[in-house]
PDB file of C-alpha atoms in Angstrom:
ATOM      1  CA  UNK A 471     -56.546 -16.294-117.330  1.00 38.00           C
ATOM      2  CA  UNK A 472     -52.820 -16.209-116.825  1.00 40.00           C
ATOM      3  CA  UNK A 473     -50.995 -15.397-113.627  1.00 42.00           C
ATOM      4  CA  UNK A 474     -51.091 -11.735-112.595  1.00 40.00           C
ATOM      5  CA  UNK A 475     -47.836 -10.020-113.408  1.00 44.00           C
ATOM      6  CA  UNK A 476     -46.355  -6.599-112.814  1.00 48.00           C
ATOM      7  CA  UNK A 477     -44.131  -5.374-115.656  1.00 52.00           C
ATOM      8  CA  UNK A 478     -43.732  -8.929-116.796  1.00 47.00           C
ATOM      9  CA  UNK A 479     -42.847 -10.273-113.362  1.00 54.00           C
ATOM     10  CA  UNK A 480     -44.861 -12.349-110.970  1.00 62.00           C
ATOM     11  CA  UNK A 481     -45.676 -11.178-107.479  1.00 64.00           C
ATOM     12  CA  UNK A 482     -43.041 -13.447-105.972  1.00 63.00           C
ATOM     13  CA  UNK A 483     -40.259 -11.899-108.014  1.00 61.00           C
ATOM     14  CA  UNK A 484     -41.688  -8.425-107.448  1.00 60.00           C
ATOM     15  CA  UNK A 485     -41.577  -8.935-103.667  1.00 61.00           C
ATOM     16  CA  UNK A 486     -37.998 -10.257-103.893  1.00 60.00           C
ATOM     17  CA  UNK A 487     -36.895  -7.280-105.976  1.00 64.00           C
ATOM     18  CA  UNK A 488     -38.482  -4.838-103.512  1.00 71.00           C
ATOM     19  CA  UNK A 489     -37.997  -6.694-100.244  1.00 76.00           C
ATOM     20  CA  UNK A 490     -36.569  -3.707 -98.262  1.00 79.00           C
ATOM     21  CA  UNK A 491     -39.640  -1.601 -99.018  1.00 83.00           C
ATOM     22  CA  UNK A 492     -41.955  -4.530 -98.227  1.00 81.00           C
ATOM     23  CA  UNK A 493     -40.237  -5.134 -94.873  1.00 82.00           C
ATOM     24  CA  UNK A 494     -40.442  -1.419 -94.058  1.00 86.00           C
ATOM     25  CA  UNK A 495     -44.163  -1.291 -94.828  1.00 87.00           C
ATOM     26  CA  UNK A 496     -44.836  -4.392 -92.733  1.00 86.00           C
ATOM     27  CA  UNK A 497     -42.940  -2.879 -89.786  1.00 85.00           C
ATOM     28  CA  UNK A 498     -44.788   0.434 -90.043  1.00 88.00           C
ATOM     29  CA  UNK A 499     -48.220  -1.195 -90.289  1.00 89.00           C
ATOM     30  CA  UNK A 500     -47.483  -3.614 -87.436  1.00 87.00           C
ATOM     31  CA  UNK A 501     -46.202  -0.882 -85.124  1.00 86.00           C
ATOM     32  CA  UNK A 502     -49.106   1.431 -85.921  1.00 86.00           C
ATOM     33  CA  UNK A 503     -51.403  -1.252 -84.507  1.00 86.00           C
ATOM     34  CA  UNK A 504     -49.181  -2.120 -81.541  1.00 83.00           C
ATOM     35  CA  UNK A 505     -48.640   1.453 -80.368  1.00 81.00           C
ATOM     36  CA  UNK A 506     -50.677   4.587 -80.924  1.00 82.00           C
ATOM     37  CA  UNK A 507     -47.545   6.658 -80.274  1.00 85.00           C
ATOM     38  CA  UNK A 508     -45.550   5.185 -83.150  1.00 84.00           C
ATOM     39  CA  UNK A 509     -46.878   7.380 -85.968  1.00 86.00           C
ATOM     40  CA  UNK A 510     -46.798  10.596 -83.966  1.00 89.00           C
ATOM     41  CA  UNK A 511     -44.689  13.403 -85.419  1.00 90.00           C
ATOM     42  CA  UNK A 512     -42.374  13.493 -82.384  1.00 90.00           C
ATOM     43  CA  UNK A 513     -41.629   9.775 -82.658  1.00 90.00           C
ATOM     44  CA  UNK A 514     -41.045   9.942 -86.419  1.00 92.00           C
ATOM     45  CA  UNK A 515     -38.545  12.765 -85.842  1.00 93.00           C
ATOM     46  CA  UNK A 516     -36.888  10.717 -83.097  1.00 90.00           C
ATOM     47  CA  UNK A 517     -36.501   7.714 -85.424  1.00 92.00           C
ATOM     48  CA  UNK A 518     -35.053   9.859 -88.230  1.00 93.00           C
ATOM     49  CA  UNK A 519     -32.604  11.585 -85.885  1.00 93.00           C
ATOM     50  CA  UNK A 520     -31.428   8.261 -84.448  1.00 91.00           C
ATOM     51  CA  UNK A 521     -31.226   6.753 -87.934  1.00 93.00           C
ATOM     52  CA  UNK A 522     -29.169   9.596 -89.403  1.00 95.00           C
ATOM     53  CA  UNK A 523     -25.846   8.548 -87.854  1.00 95.00           C
ATOM     54  CA  UNK A 524     -26.111   4.912 -88.913  1.00 95.00           C
ATOM     55  CA  UNK A 525     -27.366   6.004 -92.339  1.00 96.00           C
ATOM     56  CA  UNK A 526     -24.302   8.185 -92.955  1.00 97.00           C
ATOM     57  CA  UNK A 527     -21.933   5.365 -91.966  1.00 97.00           C
ATOM     58  CA  UNK A 528     -23.965   2.796 -93.931  1.00 96.00           C
ATOM     59  CA  UNK A 529     -23.707   4.919 -97.082  1.00 97.00           C
ATOM     60  CA  UNK A 530     -19.926   4.641 -96.935  1.00 96.00           C
ATOM     61  CA  UNK A 531     -20.254   0.934 -96.180  1.00 97.00           C
ATOM     62  CA  UNK A 532     -22.385   0.577 -99.315  1.00 97.00           C
ATOM     63  CA  UNK A 533     -19.470   1.715-101.470  1.00 97.00           C
ATOM     64  CA  UNK A 534     -17.182  -0.838 -99.803  1.00 97.00           C
ATOM     65  CA  UNK A 535     -19.623  -3.739-100.138  1.00 96.00           C
ATOM     66  CA  UNK A 536     -20.449  -2.813-103.752  1.00 96.00           C
ATOM     67  CA  UNK A 537     -16.852  -3.666-104.728  1.00 95.00           C
ATOM     68  CA  UNK A 538     -17.053  -6.940-102.815  1.00 92.00           C
ATOM     69  CA  UNK A 539     -15.239  -5.548 -99.781  1.00 94.00           C
ATOM     70  CA  UNK A 540     -16.161  -4.501 -96.263  1.00 95.00           C
ATOM     71  CA  UNK A 541     -15.018  -1.901 -93.724  1.00 95.00           C
ATOM     72  CA  UNK A 542     -14.966  -2.977 -90.093  1.00 95.00           C
ATOM     73  CA  UNK A 543     -13.036   0.124 -88.986  1.00 95.00           C
ATOM     74  CA  UNK A 544     -15.859   2.680 -89.336  1.00 96.00           C
ATOM     75  CA  UNK A 545     -16.739   2.628 -85.626  1.00 95.00           C
ATOM     76  CA  UNK A 546     -13.124   3.293 -84.678  1.00 96.00           C
ATOM     77  CA  UNK A 547     -12.871   6.049 -87.301  1.00 97.00           C
ATOM     78  CA  UNK A 548     -15.959   7.644 -85.775  1.00 97.00           C
ATOM     79  CA  UNK A 549     -14.380   7.500 -82.305  1.00 95.00           C
ATOM     80  CA  UNK A 550     -10.985   8.963 -83.149  1.00 96.00           C
ATOM     81  CA  UNK A 551     -12.495  11.581 -85.475  1.00 96.00           C
ATOM     82  CA  UNK A 552     -14.915  12.650 -82.777  1.00 95.00           C
ATOM     83  CA  UNK A 553     -12.103  12.890 -80.223  1.00 95.00           C
ATOM     84  CA  UNK A 554     -10.009  15.059 -82.541  1.00 96.00           C
ATOM     85  CA  UNK A 555     -12.998  17.254 -83.377  1.00 95.00           C
ATOM     86  CA  UNK A 556     -13.815  17.739 -79.678  1.00 94.00           C
ATOM     87  CA  UNK A 557     -10.270  18.766 -78.780  1.00 93.00           C
ATOM     88  CA  UNK A 558     -10.106  21.205 -81.722  1.00 94.00           C
ATOM     89  CA  UNK A 559     -13.439  22.797 -80.788  1.00 93.00           C
ATOM     90  CA  UNK A 560     -12.375  23.089 -77.144  1.00 91.00           C
ATOM     91  CA  UNK A 561      -9.213  24.873 -78.291  1.00 88.00           C
ATOM     92  CA  UNK A 562     -11.342  27.548 -79.981  1.00 86.00           C
ATOM     93  CA  UNK A 563     -10.501  26.678 -83.589  1.00 89.00           C
ATOM     94  CA  UNK A 564     -12.791  27.931 -86.358  1.00 91.00           C
ATOM     95  CA  UNK A 565     -15.696  25.499 -86.906  1.00 93.00           C
ATOM     96  CA  UNK A 566     -15.095  25.213 -90.662  1.00 94.00           C
ATOM     97  CA  UNK A 567     -11.458  24.261 -90.041  1.00 95.00           C
ATOM     98  CA  UNK A 568     -12.524  21.765 -87.372  1.00 94.00           C
ATOM     99  CA  UNK A 569     -14.883  20.043 -89.787  1.00 96.00           C
ATOM    100  CA  UNK A 570     -12.362  20.020 -92.653  1.00 97.00           C
ATOM    101  CA  UNK A 571      -9.528  18.667 -90.511  1.00 97.00           C
ATOM    102  CA  UNK A 572     -11.763  15.996 -88.986  1.00 96.00           C
ATOM    103  CA  UNK A 573     -12.946  14.863 -92.417  1.00 97.00           C
ATOM    104  CA  UNK A 574      -9.303  14.780 -93.569  1.00 97.00           C
ATOM    105  CA  UNK A 575      -8.531  12.443 -90.666  1.00 96.00           C
ATOM    106  CA  UNK A 576     -11.315  10.136 -91.863  1.00 97.00           C
ATOM    107  CA  UNK A 577     -10.037  10.355 -95.430  1.00 97.00           C
ATOM    108  CA  UNK A 578      -6.491   9.515 -94.337  1.00 97.00           C
ATOM    109  CA  UNK A 579      -7.639   6.441 -92.424  1.00 97.00           C
ATOM    110  CA  UNK A 580      -9.816   5.377 -95.351  1.00 97.00           C
ATOM    111  CA  UNK A 581      -6.835   5.686 -97.694  1.00 97.00           C
ATOM    112  CA  UNK A 582      -4.743   3.561 -95.313  1.00 97.00           C
ATOM    113  CA  UNK A 583      -7.414   0.871 -95.576  1.00 97.00           C
ATOM    114  CA  UNK A 584      -7.456   1.255 -99.345  1.00 96.00           C
ATOM    115  CA  UNK A 585      -3.666   0.952 -99.603  1.00 97.00           C
ATOM    116  CA  UNK A 586      -3.577  -2.145 -97.398  1.00 96.00           C
ATOM    117  CA  UNK A 587      -6.194  -3.768 -99.616  1.00 96.00           C
ATOM    118  CA  UNK A 588      -5.033  -2.565-103.055  1.00 94.00           C
ATOM    119  CA  UNK A 589      -1.247  -2.445-102.669  1.00 93.00           C
ATOM    120  CA  UNK A 590      -0.801  -4.729 -99.670  1.00 92.00           C
ATOM    121  CA  UNK A 591      -3.168  -7.310-101.202  1.00 92.00           C
ATOM    122  CA  UNK A 592      -4.819  -7.964 -97.846  1.00 94.00           C
ATOM    123  CA  UNK A 593      -8.358  -9.232 -97.661  1.00 94.00           C
ATOM    124  CA  UNK A 594     -10.728  -6.338 -96.766  1.00 94.00           C
ATOM    125  CA  UNK A 595     -11.953  -8.184 -93.680  1.00 94.00           C
ATOM    126  CA  UNK A 596      -8.429  -8.670 -92.317  1.00 95.00           C
ATOM    127  CA  UNK A 597      -7.172  -5.203 -93.259  1.00 96.00           C
ATOM    128  CA  UNK A 598     -10.085  -3.324 -91.688  1.00 96.00           C
ATOM    129  CA  UNK A 599     -10.182  -5.637 -88.664  1.00 95.00           C
ATOM    130  CA  UNK A 600      -6.570  -4.621 -88.037  1.00 95.00           C
ATOM    131  CA  UNK A 601      -7.214  -0.897 -88.457  1.00 95.00           C
ATOM    132  CA  UNK A 602     -10.359  -1.181 -86.352  1.00 96.00           C
ATOM    133  CA  UNK A 603      -8.256  -2.423 -83.441  1.00 95.00           C
ATOM    134  CA  UNK A 604      -5.400  -0.014 -84.163  1.00 96.00           C
ATOM    135  CA  UNK A 605      -7.492   3.155 -84.233  1.00 95.00           C
ATOM    136  CA  UNK A 606      -9.621   2.072 -81.297  1.00 95.00           C
ATOM    137  CA  UNK A 607      -6.398   1.783 -79.325  1.00 94.00           C
ATOM    138  CA  UNK A 608      -5.142   5.152 -80.606  1.00 95.00           C
ATOM    139  CA  UNK A 609      -8.433   6.731 -79.524  1.00 95.00           C
ATOM    140  CA  UNK A 610      -7.949   5.435 -75.994  1.00 94.00           C
ATOM    141  CA  UNK A 611      -4.366   6.724 -76.004  1.00 94.00           C
ATOM    142  CA  UNK A 612      -5.422  10.132 -77.342  1.00 93.00           C
ATOM    143  CA  UNK A 613      -8.252  10.556 -74.845  1.00 91.00           C
ATOM    144  CA  UNK A 614      -6.450   8.805 -71.967  1.00 90.00           C
ATOM    145  CA  UNK A 615      -9.655   6.814 -71.600  1.00 88.00           C
ATOM    146  CA  UNK A 616     -11.623   9.917 -70.585  1.00 91.00           C
ATOM    147  CA  UNK A 617     -14.324  11.929 -72.428  1.00 91.00           C
ATOM    148  CA  UNK A 618     -13.223  15.161 -74.123  1.00 91.00           C
ATOM    149  CA  UNK A 619     -15.740  17.970 -73.654  1.00 89.00           C
ATOM    150  CA  UNK A 620     -16.346  20.377 -76.522  1.00 87.00           C
ATOM    151  CA  UNK A 621     -17.228  23.181 -74.109  1.00 83.00           C
ATOM    152  CA  UNK A 622     -14.793  25.809 -72.944  1.00 75.00           C
ATOM    153  CA  UNK A 623     -14.575  27.974 -76.066  1.00 75.00           C
ATOM    154  CA  UNK A 624     -16.703  30.492 -77.950  1.00 78.00           C
ATOM    155  CA  UNK A 625     -17.253  28.057 -80.827  1.00 85.00           C
ATOM    156  CA  UNK A 626     -18.692  25.248 -78.688  1.00 87.00           C
ATOM    157  CA  UNK A 627     -22.305  26.365 -78.963  1.00 88.00           C
ATOM    158  CA  UNK A 628     -22.099  26.665 -82.751  1.00 91.00           C
ATOM    159  CA  UNK A 629     -20.520  23.230 -83.108  1.00 91.00           C
ATOM    160  CA  UNK A 630     -23.124  21.587 -80.857  1.00 92.00           C
ATOM    161  CA  UNK A 631     -25.871  22.823 -83.196  1.00 93.00           C
ATOM    162  CA  UNK A 632     -24.639  20.304 -85.799  1.00 93.00           C
ATOM    163  CA  UNK A 633     -25.967  17.505 -83.628  1.00 91.00           C
ATOM    164  CA  UNK A 634     -28.733  19.215 -81.674  1.00 91.00           C
ATOM    165  CA  UNK A 635     -30.019  21.996 -83.933  1.00 92.00           C
ATOM    166  CA  UNK A 636     -33.300  22.104 -85.855  1.00 93.00           C
ATOM    167  CA  UNK A 637     -34.414  23.751 -89.079  1.00 92.00           C
ATOM    168  CA  UNK A 638     -38.125  23.964 -89.869  1.00 92.00           C
ATOM    169  CA  UNK A 639     -38.792  21.519 -87.048  1.00 90.00           C
ATOM    170  CA  UNK A 640     -36.456  18.846 -88.442  1.00 93.00           C
ATOM    171  CA  UNK A 641     -33.091  17.959 -86.810  1.00 94.00           C
ATOM    172  CA  UNK A 642     -29.991  19.110 -88.720  1.00 96.00           C
ATOM    173  CA  UNK A 643     -28.519  15.558 -88.774  1.00 96.00           C
ATOM    174  CA  UNK A 644     -31.491  14.501 -90.914  1.00 96.00           C
ATOM    175  CA  UNK A 645     -30.605  17.163 -93.503  1.00 97.00           C
ATOM    176  CA  UNK A 646     -26.984  16.007 -93.419  1.00 97.00           C
ATOM    177  CA  UNK A 647     -28.159  12.447 -93.997  1.00 97.00           C
ATOM    178  CA  UNK A 648     -30.268  13.489 -96.995  1.00 97.00           C
ATOM    179  CA  UNK A 649     -27.382  15.448 -98.539  1.00 97.00           C
ATOM    180  CA  UNK A 650     -25.083  12.433 -98.116  1.00 97.00           C
ATOM    181  CA  UNK A 651     -27.688  10.183 -99.741  1.00 97.00           C
ATOM    182  CA  UNK A 652     -28.102  12.528-102.714  1.00 97.00           C
ATOM    183  CA  UNK A 653     -24.382  13.025-103.366  1.00 97.00           C
ATOM    184  CA  UNK A 654     -23.706   9.286-103.069  1.00 97.00           C
ATOM    185  CA  UNK A 655     -26.653   8.397-105.302  1.00 96.00           C
ATOM    186  CA  UNK A 656     -25.511  10.900-107.922  1.00 97.00           C
ATOM    187  CA  UNK A 657     -21.934   9.602-107.750  1.00 96.00           C
ATOM    188  CA  UNK A 658     -22.928   5.970-108.249  1.00 96.00           C
ATOM    189  CA  UNK A 659     -25.508   6.618-110.950  1.00 95.00           C
ATOM    190  CA  UNK A 660     -24.180   9.560-112.948  1.00 94.00           C
ATOM    191  CA  UNK A 661     -20.393   9.682-112.591  1.00 95.00           C
ATOM    192  CA  UNK A 662     -17.796   7.478-114.237  1.00 94.00           C
ATOM    193  CA  UNK A 663     -16.293   6.453-110.901  1.00 95.00           C
ATOM    194  CA  UNK A 664     -19.705   5.152-109.873  1.00 94.00           C
ATOM    195  CA  UNK A 665     -19.960   2.918-112.948  1.00 94.00           C
ATOM    196  CA  UNK A 666     -16.442   1.681-112.271  1.00 95.00           C
ATOM    197  CA  UNK A 667     -17.421   0.863-108.687  1.00 95.00           C
ATOM    198  CA  UNK A 668     -20.241  -1.389-109.866  1.00 95.00           C
ATOM    199  CA  UNK A 669     -17.995  -2.925-112.540  1.00 93.00           C
ATOM    200  CA  UNK A 670     -15.278  -3.740-110.013  1.00 94.00           C
ATOM    201  CA  UNK A 671     -17.767  -5.452-107.736  1.00 90.00           C
ATOM    202  CA  UNK A 672     -19.262  -7.450-110.602  1.00 89.00           C
ATOM    203  CA  UNK A 673     -15.972  -8.723-112.035  1.00 88.00           C
ATOM    204  CA  UNK A 674     -12.627  -7.349-110.873  1.00 85.00           C
ATOM    205  CA  UNK A 675     -10.562  -9.235-113.424  1.00 86.00           C
ATOM    206  CA  UNK A 676     -12.664  -8.074-116.378  1.00 89.00           C
ATOM    207  CA  UNK A 677     -12.609  -4.510-115.034  1.00 86.00           C
ATOM    208  CA  UNK A 678      -8.825  -4.589-114.778  1.00 87.00           C
ATOM    209  CA  UNK A 679      -8.387  -6.002-118.292  1.00 86.00           C
ATOM    210  CA  UNK A 680     -10.633  -3.266-119.686  1.00 87.00           C
ATOM    211  CA  UNK A 681      -7.980  -0.742-118.710  1.00 86.00           C
ATOM    212  CA  UNK A 682      -9.586   0.589-115.524  1.00 88.00           C
ATOM    213  CA  UNK A 683      -7.205   1.161-112.608  1.00 91.00           C
ATOM    214  CA  UNK A 684      -8.909  -0.949-109.991  1.00 92.00           C
ATOM    215  CA  UNK A 685      -6.499   0.079-107.221  1.00 93.00           C
ATOM    216  CA  UNK A 686      -7.579   3.702-107.617  1.00 95.00           C
ATOM    217  CA  UNK A 687     -11.229   2.708-107.319  1.00 96.00           C
ATOM    218  CA  UNK A 688     -10.475   0.865-104.062  1.00 96.00           C
ATOM    219  CA  UNK A 689      -8.706   3.944-102.711  1.00 97.00           C
ATOM    220  CA  UNK A 690     -11.696   6.073-103.671  1.00 97.00           C
ATOM    221  CA  UNK A 691     -14.215   3.687-102.106  1.00 97.00           C
ATOM    222  CA  UNK A 692     -12.404   3.339 -98.777  1.00 97.00           C
ATOM    223  CA  UNK A 693     -11.695   7.065 -98.764  1.00 97.00           C
ATOM    224  CA  UNK A 694     -15.447   7.681 -99.017  1.00 97.00           C
ATOM    225  CA  UNK A 695     -16.129   5.225 -96.195  1.00 97.00           C
ATOM    226  CA  UNK A 696     -13.546   6.962 -93.995  1.00 97.00           C
ATOM    227  CA  UNK A 697     -14.869  10.473 -94.682  1.00 97.00           C
ATOM    228  CA  UNK A 698     -18.464   9.485 -93.950  1.00 97.00           C
ATOM    229  CA  UNK A 699     -17.461   7.701 -90.732  1.00 97.00           C
ATOM    230  CA  UNK A 700     -15.652  10.892 -89.669  1.00 97.00           C
ATOM    231  CA  UNK A 701     -18.744  12.934 -90.547  1.00 97.00           C
ATOM    232  CA  UNK A 702     -20.793  10.635 -88.318  1.00 97.00           C
ATOM    233  CA  UNK A 703     -18.187  11.206 -85.593  1.00 96.00           C
ATOM    234  CA  UNK A 704     -18.736  14.961 -85.872  1.00 96.00           C
ATOM    235  CA  UNK A 705     -22.511  14.526 -85.535  1.00 96.00           C
ATOM    236  CA  UNK A 706     -22.220  12.216 -82.513  1.00 95.00           C
ATOM    237  CA  UNK A 707     -19.732  14.479 -80.741  1.00 94.00           C
ATOM    238  CA  UNK A 708     -21.813  17.584 -81.427  1.00 94.00           C
ATOM    239  CA  UNK A 709     -24.954  15.860 -80.175  1.00 93.00           C
ATOM    240  CA  UNK A 710     -23.417  14.548 -76.945  1.00 91.00           C
ATOM    241  CA  UNK A 711     -21.315  17.634 -76.257  1.00 90.00           C
ATOM    242  CA  UNK A 712     -18.255  15.442 -75.754  1.00 90.00           C
ATOM    243  CA  UNK A 713     -16.173  12.733 -77.417  1.00 91.00           C
ATOM    244  CA  UNK A 714     -16.427   9.365 -75.694  1.00 91.00           C
ATOM    245  CA  UNK A 715     -13.403   7.042 -76.041  1.00 89.00           C
ATOM    246  CA  UNK A 716     -15.726   4.085 -76.606  1.00 91.00           C
ATOM    247  CA  UNK A 717     -17.949   5.876 -79.120  1.00 91.00           C
ATOM    248  CA  UNK A 718     -18.870   3.940 -82.238  1.00 87.00           C
ATOM    249  CA  UNK A 719     -18.524   0.467 -80.722  1.00 87.00           C
ATOM    250  CA  UNK A 720     -20.718  -1.892 -82.717  1.00 85.00           C
ATOM    251  CA  UNK A 721     -21.670   0.767 -85.257  1.00 91.00           C
ATOM    252  CA  UNK A 722     -20.020  -1.204 -88.034  1.00 92.00           C
ATOM    253  CA  UNK A 723     -22.501  -4.024 -87.445  1.00 89.00           C
ATOM    254  CA  UNK A 724     -25.506  -1.720 -87.694  1.00 90.00           C
ATOM    255  CA  UNK A 725     -24.063  -0.225 -90.882  1.00 94.00           C
ATOM    256  CA  UNK A 726     -23.520  -3.646 -92.453  1.00 92.00           C
ATOM    257  CA  UNK A 727     -27.027  -4.637 -91.391  1.00 90.00           C
ATOM    258  CA  UNK A 728     -28.536  -1.563 -93.063  1.00 93.00           C
ATOM    259  CA  UNK A 729     -26.642  -2.236 -96.297  1.00 94.00           C
ATOM    260  CA  UNK A 730     -27.511  -5.930 -96.453  1.00 91.00           C
ATOM    261  CA  UNK A 731     -31.146  -5.413 -95.475  1.00 89.00           C
ATOM    262  CA  UNK A 732     -31.290  -2.708 -98.147  1.00 89.00           C
ATOM    263  CA  UNK A 733     -30.548  -5.281-100.833  1.00 87.00           C
ATOM    264  CA  UNK A 734     -26.848  -4.747-101.524  1.00 90.00           C
ATOM    265  CA  UNK A 735     -25.215  -8.074-102.320  1.00 87.00           C
ATOM    266  CA  UNK A 736     -22.268  -9.109-100.147  1.00 86.00           C
ATOM    267  CA  UNK A 737     -20.767 -10.554-103.331  1.00 85.00           C
ATOM    268  CA  UNK A 738     -20.555  -7.039-104.769  1.00 86.00           C
ATOM    269  CA  UNK A 739     -21.825  -5.370-107.925  1.00 87.00           C
ATOM    270  CA  UNK A 740     -25.478  -5.125-106.866  1.00 87.00           C
ATOM    271  CA  UNK A 741     -27.048  -2.522-104.614  1.00 90.00           C
ATOM    272  CA  UNK A 742     -28.382   1.010-104.369  1.00 92.00           C
ATOM    273  CA  UNK A 743     -28.149   3.988-102.049  1.00 95.00           C
ATOM    274  CA  UNK A 744     -31.951   4.037-101.912  1.00 93.00           C
ATOM    275  CA  UNK A 745     -31.903   0.467-100.614  1.00 92.00           C
ATOM    276  CA  UNK A 746     -29.369   1.397 -97.939  1.00 95.00           C
ATOM    277  CA  UNK A 747     -31.552   4.338 -96.907  1.00 95.00           C
ATOM    278  CA  UNK A 748     -34.513   1.994 -96.475  1.00 93.00           C
ATOM    279  CA  UNK A 749     -32.316  -0.495 -94.619  1.00 92.00           C
ATOM    280  CA  UNK A 750     -31.119   2.182 -92.195  1.00 94.00           C
ATOM    281  CA  UNK A 751     -34.709   3.266 -91.520  1.00 94.00           C
ATOM    282  CA  UNK A 752     -35.683  -0.375 -90.912  1.00 91.00           C
ATOM    283  CA  UNK A 753     -32.901  -0.711 -88.321  1.00 91.00           C
ATOM    284  CA  UNK A 754     -33.999   2.575 -86.733  1.00 92.00           C
ATOM    285  CA  UNK A 755     -37.643   1.529 -86.579  1.00 90.00           C
ATOM    286  CA  UNK A 756     -36.700  -1.883 -85.209  1.00 87.00           C
ATOM    287  CA  UNK A 757     -34.745  -0.293 -82.346  1.00 87.00           C
ATOM    288  CA  UNK A 758     -37.513   2.235 -81.722  1.00 88.00           C
ATOM    289  CA  UNK A 759     -40.228  -0.429 -81.791  1.00 86.00           C
ATOM    290  CA  UNK A 760     -38.458  -2.684 -79.302  1.00 83.00           C
ATOM    291  CA  UNK A 761     -37.866   0.266 -76.973  1.00 84.00           C
ATOM    292  CA  UNK A 762     -41.472   1.414 -77.316  1.00 84.00           C
ATOM    293  CA  UNK A 763     -42.729  -2.081 -76.547  1.00 81.00           C
ATOM    294  CA  UNK A 764     -40.361  -2.180 -73.551  1.00 79.00           C
ATOM    295  CA  UNK A 765     -38.528  -5.205 -74.870  1.00 78.00           C
ATOM    296  CA  UNK A 766     -35.151  -5.834 -73.233  1.00 76.00           C
ATOM    297  CA  UNK A 767     -32.246  -4.254 -75.113  1.00 73.00           C
ATOM    298  CA  UNK A 768     -30.606  -7.682 -75.220  1.00 75.00           C
ATOM    299  CA  UNK A 769     -33.225  -8.816 -77.700  1.00 77.00           C
ATOM    300  CA  UNK A 770     -32.445  -5.955 -80.093  1.00 75.00           C
ATOM    301  CA  UNK A 771     -29.258  -7.647 -81.270  1.00 77.00           C
ATOM    302  CA  UNK A 772     -31.144 -10.937 -81.566  1.00 83.00           C
ATOM    303  CA  UNK A 773     -33.761  -9.279 -83.780  1.00 77.00           C
ATOM    304  CA  UNK A 774     -31.092  -7.597 -85.941  1.00 75.00           C
ATOM    305  CA  UNK A 775     -29.235 -10.888 -86.316  1.00 80.00           C
ATOM    306  CA  UNK A 776     -32.383 -12.677 -87.487  1.00 82.00           C
ATOM    307  CA  UNK A 777     -33.188  -9.901 -89.974  1.00 77.00           C
ATOM    308  CA  UNK A 778     -29.626  -9.941 -91.354  1.00 77.00           C
ATOM    309  CA  UNK A 779     -29.659 -13.711 -91.819  1.00 81.00           C
ATOM    310  CA  UNK A 780     -32.999 -13.569 -93.620  1.00 78.00           C
ATOM    311  CA  UNK A 781     -31.724 -10.774 -95.866  1.00 74.00           C
ATOM    312  CA  UNK A 782     -28.554 -12.692 -96.767  1.00 75.00           C
ATOM    313  CA  UNK A 783     -30.515 -15.875 -97.486  1.00 77.00           C
ATOM    314  CA  UNK A 784     -32.925 -13.942 -99.728  1.00 71.00           C
ATOM    315  CA  UNK A 785     -29.986 -12.326-101.515  1.00 68.00           C
ATOM    316  CA  UNK A 786     -28.415 -15.713-102.153  1.00 70.00           C
ATOM    317  CA  UNK A 787     -31.700 -17.099-103.472  1.00 67.00           C
ATOM    318  CA  UNK A 788     -32.172 -14.071-105.685  1.00 64.00           C
ATOM    319  CA  UNK A 789     -28.658 -14.354-107.154  1.00 63.00           C
ATOM    320  CA  UNK A 790     -29.219 -18.045-107.914  1.00 62.00           C
ATOM    321  CA  UNK A 791     -32.447 -17.220-109.780  1.00 60.00           C
ATOM    322  CA  UNK A 792     -30.629 -14.799-112.096  1.00 57.00           C
TER     323      UNK A 792
END
């Protein structure tokens, strides 16, 4: 008898093609044996709530990495957006206006990144490293290095519900995360701009010669990343009840980790929103598992680093086999 195959593929290839799901299942099974509290409803909700912020940022990062780029400024965008949102809420501004203005701030920063990369011809790493430092500094200037409380107005309680509220026993940030996933999935799979995003990441020169305005796609992609980082800033600020000047530090690394673990190629052109969702959950479970097992927080970064390296090595092997 011949080797068992699934849809014409061997088990080895099947596991490579579905490695995020396999890793997730292994983590869940392992933790269910190591702790009887892991699969409780309260812990599952905790993991999803903690994952939601990274998942929203990672979705924007997916767009950037799909075109062969990267966005290191998302943590700084989260911080300055959160600070602006907090000050607007404290002033008593209408919640809808607060959200719209904060998202516009994220969009503006994203477009700055896009212009530096498309028109300024800077490498994405260098451009977003610069804006990461710039907007982190502007956040410290804006806040004077002190937290900005959202309380002090009639709209504070409503705004805080964005981060702390529940609907049908599920935190509101989880619903926000799911909406972001759906819109992003639909954009990449059913809209023309989504097809262009994949095309740009696969071969920029061929995409340009086919008549597609690649600079506009870059502006769109980094605009999306900026808006979603600002949305994450709103959630964080609403949840904490204040904007911290150091908020978002290191979030870009967790976002990149979620995207890479989810199977998106750092070379661009390959990846899915579903994969990023799984990657974000893996990061969330990993953090939760280490905390539950009372492992020192210092080892969390070590574990993430190992997982990222394995994911990148598997991606490289998979690309070579194509």
